Amino acid sequence: MLVLEKNNITEEIEQLVRKHGKSRSSLLPILQDVQRKHKYIPDFAQQEIARLLDIHPVEVYSVISFYAFLNTKPKGRNIVRLCKTITCDLAGKDNVAKMIERELGIKFGETTKDNRITLEYVNCLGMCDQGPALLVNERVYSKVTPEKAIKILNEIK
Ligand code: FES
């Protein structure tokens, strides 16, 4: 990381600490702001948050790992999430997953090289009677077959 970028991150975290206050309870709002701006929380930002809030970096990391909406790595422009919970599993989630992985050439947990799509598994999306369920960004798709999954993927820019 360039020195300039590091300075920018330090300045940004200093501003967030001023905005939210220098206490443990500011940790989550600060992380949310960093996530919103960068789409993930860079390593150096985690170190700076720990330093400026005077807490251990492990504490910062454990909060990030606890919340699914906080990430330590950059993600793709689109997040495709397939339900892995039992009802969708029984409804054929594995076949959908295999087809998606083959089509994109990546595994779940990975991002395409062009940064277009990140694949993730999620727990129940509340569509159990219409599984397998797939969430593409904010939109839920139900009764997803391998063929339907390919169509959905092709519509993602
Ligand atoms: S089990 Fe998949 S949506 Fe509920």
PDB file of C-alpha atoms and ligand atoms in Angstrom:
ATOM      1  CA  MET A   1       0.000   0.000   0.000  1.00  0.00           C
ATOM      2  CA  LEU A   2       1.340   3.449  -0.873  1.00  0.00           C
ATOM      3  CA  VAL A   3       2.303   5.868   1.895  1.00  0.00           C
ATOM      4  CA  LEU A   4      -0.255   8.353   0.534  1.00  0.00           C
ATOM      5  CA  GLU A   5      -3.051   5.778   0.791  1.00  0.00           C
ATOM      6  CA  LYS A   6      -1.992   4.947   4.334  1.00  0.00           C
ATOM      7  CA  ASN A   7      -2.064   8.629   5.272  1.00  0.00           C
ATOM      8  CA  ASN A   8      -5.535   8.930   3.763  1.00  0.00           C
ATOM      9  CA  ILE A   9      -6.772   5.954   5.733  1.00  0.00           C
ATOM     10  CA  THR A  10      -5.292   7.327   8.957  1.00  0.00           C
ATOM     11  CA  GLU A  11      -6.977  10.680   8.329  1.00  0.00           C
ATOM     12  CA  GLU A  12     -10.255   8.986   7.520  1.00  0.00           C
ATOM     13  CA  ILE A  13     -10.208   6.901  10.699  1.00  0.00           C
ATOM     14  CA  GLU A  14      -9.270   9.979  12.766  1.00  0.00           C
ATOM     15  CA  GLN A  15     -12.310  11.757  11.365  1.00  0.00           C
ATOM     16  CA  LEU A  16     -14.550   8.776  12.136  1.00  0.00           C
ATOM     17  CA  VAL A  17     -13.231   8.618  15.692  1.00  0.00           C
ATOM     18  CA  ARG A  18     -14.066  12.325  16.070  1.00  0.00           C
ATOM     19  CA  LYS A  19     -17.538  11.669  14.632  1.00  0.00           C
ATOM     20  CA  HIS A  20     -18.412   8.566  16.690  1.00  0.00           C
ATOM     21  CA  GLY A  21     -16.249   9.135  19.769  1.00  0.00           C
ATOM     22  CA  LYS A  22     -13.211   7.346  21.147  1.00  0.00           C
ATOM     23  CA  SER A  23     -14.878   4.476  22.955  1.00  0.00           C
ATOM     24  CA  ARG A  24     -15.421   0.763  22.447  1.00  0.00           C
ATOM     25  CA  SER A  25     -19.049   1.349  21.469  1.00  0.00           C
ATOM     26  CA  SER A  26     -17.820   3.396  18.485  1.00  0.00           C
ATOM     27  CA  LEU A  27     -16.137   0.358  16.991  1.00  0.00           C
ATOM     28  CA  LEU A  28     -19.139  -0.979  15.069  1.00  0.00           C
ATOM     29  CA  PRO A  29     -20.322   2.383  13.638  1.00  0.00           C
ATOM     30  CA  ILE A  30     -16.747   3.145  12.532  1.00  0.00           C
ATOM     31  CA  LEU A  31     -16.428  -0.256  10.859  1.00  0.00           C
ATOM     32  CA  GLN A  32     -19.774   0.265   9.121  1.00  0.00           C
ATOM     33  CA  ASP A  33     -18.651   3.633   7.758  1.00  0.00           C
ATOM     34  CA  VAL A  34     -15.372   2.182   6.459  1.00  0.00           C
ATOM     35  CA  GLN A  35     -17.225  -0.760   4.904  1.00  0.00           C
ATOM     36  CA  ARG A  36     -19.744   1.577   3.243  1.00  0.00           C
ATOM     37  CA  LYS A  37     -16.985   3.670   1.683  1.00  0.00           C
ATOM     38  CA  HIS A  38     -14.479   0.984   0.633  1.00  0.00           C
ATOM     39  CA  LYS A  39     -16.804  -2.050   0.379  1.00  0.00           C
ATOM     40  CA  TYR A  40     -14.412  -3.823   2.754  1.00  0.00           C
ATOM     41  CA  ILE A  41     -12.168  -3.042   5.709  1.00  0.00           C
ATOM     42  CA  PRO A  42      -8.500  -2.996   4.654  1.00  0.00           C
ATOM     43  CA  ASP A  43      -5.882  -4.458   7.038  1.00  0.00           C
ATOM     44  CA  PHE A  44      -4.306  -1.078   7.622  1.00  0.00           C
ATOM     45  CA  ALA A  45      -7.680   0.459   8.512  1.00  0.00           C
ATOM     46  CA  GLN A  46      -8.201  -2.305  11.089  1.00  0.00           C
ATOM     47  CA  GLN A  47      -4.814  -1.513  12.651  1.00  0.00           C
ATOM     48  CA  GLU A  48      -5.568   2.199  12.722  1.00  0.00           C
ATOM     49  CA  ILE A  49      -9.000   1.695  14.267  1.00  0.00           C
ATOM     50  CA  ALA A  50      -7.425  -0.441  17.005  1.00  0.00           C
ATOM     51  CA  ARG A  51      -4.682   2.124  17.597  1.00  0.00           C
ATOM     52  CA  LEU A  52      -6.983   5.142  17.696  1.00  0.00           C
ATOM     53  CA  LEU A  53      -9.619   3.448  19.870  1.00  0.00           C
ATOM     54  CA  ASP A  54      -6.858   2.023  22.030  1.00  0.00           C
ATOM     55  CA  ILE A  55      -8.092  -1.561  21.764  1.00  0.00           C
ATOM     56  CA  HIS A  56      -6.418  -4.768  20.612  1.00  0.00           C
ATOM     57  CA  PRO A  57      -6.450  -5.457  16.835  1.00  0.00           C
ATOM     58  CA  VAL A  58      -7.864  -8.929  17.590  1.00  0.00           C
ATOM     59  CA  GLU A  59     -10.961  -7.250  19.009  1.00  0.00           C
ATOM     60  CA  VAL A  60     -11.441  -5.330  15.760  1.00  0.00           C
ATOM     61  CA  TYR A  61     -10.972  -8.476  13.719  1.00  0.00           C
ATOM     62  CA  SER A  62     -13.376 -10.514  15.843  1.00  0.00           C
ATOM     63  CA  VAL A  63     -16.144  -7.930  15.401  1.00  0.00           C
ATOM     64  CA  ILE A  64     -15.574  -7.965  11.625  1.00  0.00           C
ATOM     65  CA  SER A  65     -15.722 -11.766  11.519  1.00  0.00           C
ATOM     66  CA  PHE A  66     -18.898 -11.824  13.595  1.00  0.00           C
ATOM     67  CA  TYR A  67     -20.944  -9.658  11.229  1.00  0.00           C
ATOM     68  CA  ALA A  68     -21.565 -11.061   7.748  1.00  0.00           C
ATOM     69  CA  PHE A  69     -21.952  -7.549   6.288  1.00  0.00           C
ATOM     70  CA  LEU A  70     -18.390  -6.603   7.247  1.00  0.00           C
ATOM     71  CA  ASN A  71     -15.611  -7.943   5.003  1.00  0.00           C
ATOM     72  CA  THR A  72     -11.838  -8.031   5.208  1.00  0.00           C
ATOM     73  CA  LYS A  73     -11.415  -8.543   1.478  1.00  0.00           C
ATOM     74  CA  PRO A  74     -12.753  -6.611  -1.488  1.00  0.00           C
ATOM     75  CA  LYS A  75     -15.787  -8.239  -3.080  1.00  0.00           C
ATOM     76  CA  GLY A  76     -17.211  -8.203  -6.568  1.00  0.00           C
ATOM     77  CA  ARG A  77     -19.675  -5.628  -7.870  1.00  0.00           C
ATOM     78  CA  ASN A  78     -22.445  -8.203  -7.471  1.00  0.00           C
ATOM     79  CA  ILE A  79     -22.859 -10.690  -4.658  1.00  0.00           C
ATOM     80  CA  VAL A  80     -24.604 -13.944  -5.527  1.00  0.00           C
ATOM     81  CA  ARG A  81     -25.693 -15.842  -2.426  1.00  0.00           C
ATOM     82  CA  LEU A  82     -27.092 -19.352  -2.502  1.00  0.00           C
ATOM     83  CA  CYS A  83     -29.058 -20.690   0.458  1.00  0.00           C
ATOM     84  CA  LYS A  84     -27.299 -23.656   2.016  1.00  0.00           C
ATOM     85  CA  THR A  85     -29.893 -24.452   4.674  1.00  0.00           C
ATOM     86  CA  ILE A  86     -31.545 -27.873   4.807  1.00  0.00           C
ATOM     87  CA  THR A  87     -34.756 -27.283   2.833  1.00  0.00           C
ATOM     88  CA  CYS A  88     -32.925 -25.702  -0.098  1.00  0.00           C
ATOM     89  CA  ASP A  89     -30.290 -28.377   0.239  1.00  0.00           C
ATOM     90  CA  LEU A  90     -32.939 -31.085  -0.191  1.00  0.00           C
ATOM     91  CA  ALA A  91     -34.522 -29.140  -3.041  1.00  0.00           C
ATOM     92  CA  GLY A  92     -31.352 -29.453  -5.141  1.00  0.00           C
ATOM     93  CA  LYS A  93     -29.036 -26.650  -4.046  1.00  0.00           C
ATOM     94  CA  ASP A  94     -25.935 -28.735  -4.822  1.00  0.00           C
ATOM     95  CA  ASN A  95     -26.785 -29.054  -8.513  1.00  0.00           C
ATOM     96  CA  VAL A  96     -27.388 -25.308  -8.726  1.00  0.00           C
ATOM     97  CA  ALA A  97     -24.091 -24.625  -6.929  1.00  0.00           C
ATOM     98  CA  LYS A  98     -22.131 -26.906  -9.264  1.00  0.00           C
ATOM     99  CA  MET A  99     -23.620 -25.284 -12.349  1.00  0.00           C
ATOM    100  CA  ILE A 100     -22.879 -21.772 -11.059  1.00  0.00           C
ATOM    101  CA  GLU A 101     -19.285 -22.697 -10.185  1.00  0.00           C
ATOM    102  CA  ARG A 102     -18.743 -24.296 -13.579  1.00  0.00           C
ATOM    103  CA  GLU A 103     -20.251 -21.313 -15.419  1.00  0.00           C
ATOM    104  CA  LEU A 104     -18.139 -18.729 -13.558  1.00  0.00           C
ATOM    105  CA  GLY A 105     -15.001 -20.844 -13.125  1.00  0.00           C
ATOM    106  CA  ILE A 106     -14.784 -20.028  -9.401  1.00  0.00           C
ATOM    107  CA  LYS A 107     -15.828 -21.681  -6.156  1.00  0.00           C
ATOM    108  CA  PHE A 108     -18.190 -20.329  -3.510  1.00  0.00           C
ATOM    109  CA  GLY A 109     -16.267 -17.878  -1.345  1.00  0.00           C
ATOM    110  CA  GLU A 110     -14.389 -16.536  -4.390  1.00  0.00           C
ATOM    111  CA  THR A 111     -14.704 -13.547  -6.728  1.00  0.00           C
ATOM    112  CA  THR A 112     -14.390 -13.587 -10.517  1.00  0.00           C
ATOM    113  CA  LYS A 113     -11.145 -12.072 -11.887  1.00  0.00           C
ATOM    114  CA  ASP A 114     -13.068  -9.233 -13.540  1.00  0.00           C
ATOM    115  CA  ASN A 115     -14.602  -8.406 -10.146  1.00  0.00           C
ATOM    116  CA  ARG A 116     -18.085  -8.912 -11.567  1.00  0.00           C
ATOM    117  CA  ILE A 117     -19.382 -11.533  -9.142  1.00  0.00           C
ATOM    118  CA  THR A 118     -18.631 -12.851  -5.655  1.00  0.00           C
ATOM    119  CA  LEU A 119     -20.183 -16.197  -4.731  1.00  0.00           C
ATOM    120  CA  GLU A 120     -21.262 -16.915  -1.175  1.00  0.00           C
ATOM    121  CA  TYR A 121     -23.383 -19.385   0.731  1.00  0.00           C
ATOM    122  CA  VAL A 122     -25.954 -17.997   3.152  1.00  0.00           C
ATOM    123  CA  ASN A 123     -28.359 -19.394   5.683  1.00  0.00           C
ATOM    124  CA  CYS A 124     -32.121 -19.510   5.142  1.00  0.00           C
ATOM    125  CA  LEU A 125     -33.491 -16.634   3.080  1.00  0.00           C
ATOM    126  CA  GLY A 126     -37.064 -17.237   4.236  1.00  0.00           C
ATOM    127  CA  MET A 127     -38.167 -18.850   0.962  1.00  0.00           C
ATOM    128  CA  CYS A 128     -38.001 -22.438   2.205  1.00  0.00           C
ATOM    129  CA  ASP A 129     -41.210 -23.562   0.484  1.00  0.00           C
ATOM    130  CA  GLN A 130     -39.817 -22.296  -2.842  1.00  0.00           C
ATOM    131  CA  GLY A 131     -36.224 -23.490  -2.753  1.00  0.00           C
ATOM    132  CA  PRO A 132     -33.537 -23.529  -3.878  1.00  0.00           C
ATOM    133  CA  ALA A 133     -33.339 -19.812  -3.147  1.00  0.00           C
ATOM    134  CA  LEU A 134     -30.764 -17.451  -4.591  1.00  0.00           C
ATOM    135  CA  LEU A 135     -30.119 -13.847  -3.562  1.00  0.00           C
ATOM    136  CA  VAL A 136     -28.487 -11.610  -6.159  1.00  0.00           C
ATOM    137  CA  ASN A 137     -27.589  -8.349  -4.453  1.00  0.00           C
ATOM    138  CA  GLU A 138     -30.999  -7.351  -3.033  1.00  0.00           C
ATOM    139  CA  ARG A 139     -33.191  -9.548  -5.224  1.00  0.00           C
ATOM    140  CA  VAL A 140     -34.361 -13.029  -4.229  1.00  0.00           C
ATOM    141  CA  TYR A 141     -34.999 -15.752  -6.811  1.00  0.00           C
ATOM    142  CA  SER A 142     -36.966 -18.884  -5.899  1.00  0.00           C
ATOM    143  CA  LYS A 143     -37.215 -22.413  -7.331  1.00  0.00           C
ATOM    144  CA  VAL A 144     -33.853 -21.938  -8.967  1.00  0.00           C
ATOM    145  CA  THR A 145     -32.832 -24.751 -11.297  1.00  0.00           C
ATOM    146  CA  PRO A 146     -29.309 -25.027 -12.751  1.00  0.00           C
ATOM    147  CA  GLU A 147     -30.647 -23.667 -16.065  1.00  0.00           C
ATOM    148  CA  LYS A 148     -32.447 -20.774 -14.370  1.00  0.00           C
ATOM    149  CA  ALA A 149     -29.254 -19.970 -12.432  1.00  0.00           C
ATOM    150  CA  ILE A 150     -27.310 -19.581 -15.686  1.00  0.00           C
ATOM    151  CA  LYS A 151     -29.953 -17.232 -17.064  1.00  0.00           C
ATOM    152  CA  ILE A 152     -29.820 -15.148 -13.886  1.00  0.00           C
ATOM    153  CA  LEU A 153     -26.010 -15.007 -14.014  1.00  0.00           C
ATOM    154  CA  ASN A 154     -26.077 -13.862 -17.620  1.00  0.00           C
ATOM    155  CA  GLU A 155     -28.286 -10.923 -16.687  1.00  0.00           C
ATOM    156  CA  ILE A 156     -25.782  -9.640 -14.125  1.00  0.00           C
ATOM    157  CA  LYS A 157     -23.670  -6.797 -15.469  1.00  0.00           C
TER     158      LYS A 157
HETATM  159  S1  FES B   1     -33.916 -23.166   3.613  1.00  0.00           S
HETATM  160 FE1  FES B   1     -33.386 -22.004   1.870  1.00  0.00          FE
HETATM  161  S2  FES B   1     -34.682 -20.316   1.999  1.00  0.00           S
HETATM  162 FE2  FES B   1     -35.089 -21.376   3.821  1.00  0.00          FE
END
